[in-house]
CSV table of C-alpha atoms in Angstrom, one decimal:
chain,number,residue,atom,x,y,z
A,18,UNK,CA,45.5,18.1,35.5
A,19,UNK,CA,44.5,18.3,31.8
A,20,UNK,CA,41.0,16.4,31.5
A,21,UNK,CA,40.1,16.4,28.0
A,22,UNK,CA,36.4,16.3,27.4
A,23,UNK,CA,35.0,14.4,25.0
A,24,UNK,CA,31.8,15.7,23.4
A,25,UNK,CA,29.2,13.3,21.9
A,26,UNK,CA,27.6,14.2,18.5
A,27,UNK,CA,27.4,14.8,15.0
A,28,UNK,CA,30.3,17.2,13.5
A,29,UNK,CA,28.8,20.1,11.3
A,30,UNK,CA,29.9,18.3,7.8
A,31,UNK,CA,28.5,15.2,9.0
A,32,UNK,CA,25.2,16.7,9.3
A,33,UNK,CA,25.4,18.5,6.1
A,34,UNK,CA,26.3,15.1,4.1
A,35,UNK,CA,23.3,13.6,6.0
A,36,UNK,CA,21.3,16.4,4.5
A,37,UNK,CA,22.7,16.6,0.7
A,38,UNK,CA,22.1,12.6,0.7
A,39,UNK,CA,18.5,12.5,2.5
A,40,UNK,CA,17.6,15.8,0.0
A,41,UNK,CA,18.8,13.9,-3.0
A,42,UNK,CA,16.8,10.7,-2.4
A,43,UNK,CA,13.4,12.7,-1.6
A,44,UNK,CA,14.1,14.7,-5.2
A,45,UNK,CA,14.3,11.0,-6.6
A,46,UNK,CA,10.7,9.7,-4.8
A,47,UNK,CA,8.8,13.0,-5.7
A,48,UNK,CA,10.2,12.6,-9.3
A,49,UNK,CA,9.3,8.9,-9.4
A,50,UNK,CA,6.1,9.3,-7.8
A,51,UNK,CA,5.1,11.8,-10.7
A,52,UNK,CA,6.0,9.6,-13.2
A,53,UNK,CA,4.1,6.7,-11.5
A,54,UNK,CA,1.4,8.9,-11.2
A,55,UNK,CA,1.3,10.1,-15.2
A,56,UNK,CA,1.8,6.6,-16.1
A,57,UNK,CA,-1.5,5.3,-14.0
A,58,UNK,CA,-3.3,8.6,-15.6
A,59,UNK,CA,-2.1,7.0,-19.1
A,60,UNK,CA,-3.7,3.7,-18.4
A,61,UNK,CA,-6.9,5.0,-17.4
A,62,UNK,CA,-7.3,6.8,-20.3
A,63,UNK,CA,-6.2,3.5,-22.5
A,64,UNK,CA,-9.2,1.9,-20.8
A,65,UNK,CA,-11.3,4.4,-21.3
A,66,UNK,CA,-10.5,4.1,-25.2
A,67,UNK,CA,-10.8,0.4,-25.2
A,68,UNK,CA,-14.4,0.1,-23.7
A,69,UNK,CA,-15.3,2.7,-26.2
A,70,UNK,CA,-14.0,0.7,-28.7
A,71,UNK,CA,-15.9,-2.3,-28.1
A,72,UNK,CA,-19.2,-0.8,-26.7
A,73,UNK,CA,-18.7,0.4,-31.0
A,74,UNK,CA,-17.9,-2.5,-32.3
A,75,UNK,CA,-19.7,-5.0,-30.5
A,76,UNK,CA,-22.7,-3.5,-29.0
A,77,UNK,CA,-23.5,-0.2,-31.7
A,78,UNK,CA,-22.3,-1.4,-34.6
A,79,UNK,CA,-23.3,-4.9,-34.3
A,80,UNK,CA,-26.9,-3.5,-33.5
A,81,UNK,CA,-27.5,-0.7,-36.1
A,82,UNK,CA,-24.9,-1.0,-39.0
A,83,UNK,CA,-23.0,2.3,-38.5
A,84,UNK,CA,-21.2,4.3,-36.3
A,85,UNK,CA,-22.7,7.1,-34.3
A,86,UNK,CA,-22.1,10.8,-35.3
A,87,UNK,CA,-20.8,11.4,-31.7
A,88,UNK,CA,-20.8,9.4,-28.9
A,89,UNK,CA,-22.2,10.2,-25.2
A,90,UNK,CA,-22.9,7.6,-22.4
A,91,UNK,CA,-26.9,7.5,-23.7
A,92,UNK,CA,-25.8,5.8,-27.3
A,93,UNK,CA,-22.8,3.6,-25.7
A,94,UNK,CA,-25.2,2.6,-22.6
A,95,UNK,CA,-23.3,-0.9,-22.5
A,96,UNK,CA,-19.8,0.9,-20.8
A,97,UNK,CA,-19.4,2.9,-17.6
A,98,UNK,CA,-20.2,6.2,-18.1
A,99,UNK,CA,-17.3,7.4,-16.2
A,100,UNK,CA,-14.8,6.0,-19.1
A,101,UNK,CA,-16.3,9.6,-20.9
A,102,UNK,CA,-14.2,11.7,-18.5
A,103,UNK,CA,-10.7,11.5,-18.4
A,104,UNK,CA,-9.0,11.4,-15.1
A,105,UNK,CA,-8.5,15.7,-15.4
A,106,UNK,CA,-12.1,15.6,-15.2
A,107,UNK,CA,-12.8,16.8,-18.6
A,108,UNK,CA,-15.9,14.8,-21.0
A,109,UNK,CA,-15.0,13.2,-24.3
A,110,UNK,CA,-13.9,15.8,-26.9
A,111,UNK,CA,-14.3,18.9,-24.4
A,112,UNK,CA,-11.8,21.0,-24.6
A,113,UNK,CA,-8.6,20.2,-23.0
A,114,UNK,CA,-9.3,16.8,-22.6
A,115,UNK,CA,-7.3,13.9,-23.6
A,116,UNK,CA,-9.9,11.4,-24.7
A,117,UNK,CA,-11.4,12.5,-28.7
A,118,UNK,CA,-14.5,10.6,-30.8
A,119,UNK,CA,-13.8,12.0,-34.5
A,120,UNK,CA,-16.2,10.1,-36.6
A,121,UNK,CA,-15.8,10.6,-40.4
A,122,UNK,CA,-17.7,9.3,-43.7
A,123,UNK,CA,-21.6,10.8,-42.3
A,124,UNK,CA,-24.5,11.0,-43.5
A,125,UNK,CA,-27.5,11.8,-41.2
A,126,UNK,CA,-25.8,10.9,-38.4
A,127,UNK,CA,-24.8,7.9,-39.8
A,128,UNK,CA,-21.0,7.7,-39.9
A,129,UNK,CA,-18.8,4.3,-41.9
A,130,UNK,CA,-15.6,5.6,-40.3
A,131,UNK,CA,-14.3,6.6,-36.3
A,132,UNK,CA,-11.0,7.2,-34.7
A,133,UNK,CA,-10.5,7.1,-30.6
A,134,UNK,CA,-8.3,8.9,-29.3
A,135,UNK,CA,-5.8,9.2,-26.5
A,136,UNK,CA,-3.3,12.2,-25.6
A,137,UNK,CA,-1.1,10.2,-23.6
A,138,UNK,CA,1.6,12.0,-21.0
A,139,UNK,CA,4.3,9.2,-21.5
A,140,UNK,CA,3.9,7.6,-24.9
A,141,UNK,CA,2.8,8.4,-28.0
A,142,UNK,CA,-1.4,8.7,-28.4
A,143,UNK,CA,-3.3,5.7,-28.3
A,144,UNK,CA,-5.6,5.3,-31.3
A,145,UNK,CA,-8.0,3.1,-32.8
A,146,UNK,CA,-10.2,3.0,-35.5
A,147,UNK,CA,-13.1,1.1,-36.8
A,148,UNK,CA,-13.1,-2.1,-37.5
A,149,UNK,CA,-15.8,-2.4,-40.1
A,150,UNK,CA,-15.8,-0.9,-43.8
């Protein structure tokens, strides 16, 4: 008597499909999850720019008529001081930051003219300049 025995289980290519396809969609998350990740970092810093620009225009500006040479969370009091690091950790204008305060037109401190800018990951930078003058 021939009994033929039937084994239960996954054949060796089965398994190995499983594995290509379940190794192919973790690639995919880990790649989406970085870009996710650089896109959140790119808003922060867009923020970050945009409360600068209005603790400038709105609350230094509209107070002393000029822009400040530099600017530090003691002359923009009016805005988080957190906005002044970037999410690397790095202060406004340090080096290897992404977040830059390049005032122009000075004299004693006293600048007519700024730019803000952002070194974004996924778009070009983010800028904006004064609004006065």
């Amino acid at each position: 008597m021939n009994k033929t025995v039937k084994k239960s289980g996954f054949t060796p290519i089965e398994l190995v499909v499983v594995l290509v396809f379940v190794s192919i969609a973790l690639v995919l998350a880990f790649l989406q999850k970085q870009n996710l990740d650089a896109m959140h970092r790119d808003e922060q810093r867009k923020e970050a720019i945009n409360a600068m620009y209005y603790a400038l225009e709105e609350g230094f500006y509209a107070k002393n008529g000029y822009y400040p040479e530099t600017i530090t969370d003691e002359n923009l009091t009016v805005m988080d001081p957190k906005l002044f690091t970037d999410p690397n950790g790095v202060y406004i204008n340090g080096e290897g930051g992404s977040l830059n305060y390049i005032s122009a037109d000075c004299n004693n401190g006293k600048c007519r003219e700024y730019t803000l800018r952002a070194r974004l990951e996924k778009e070009d930078d983010y800028i904006k300049k004064n609004r006065h003058n």
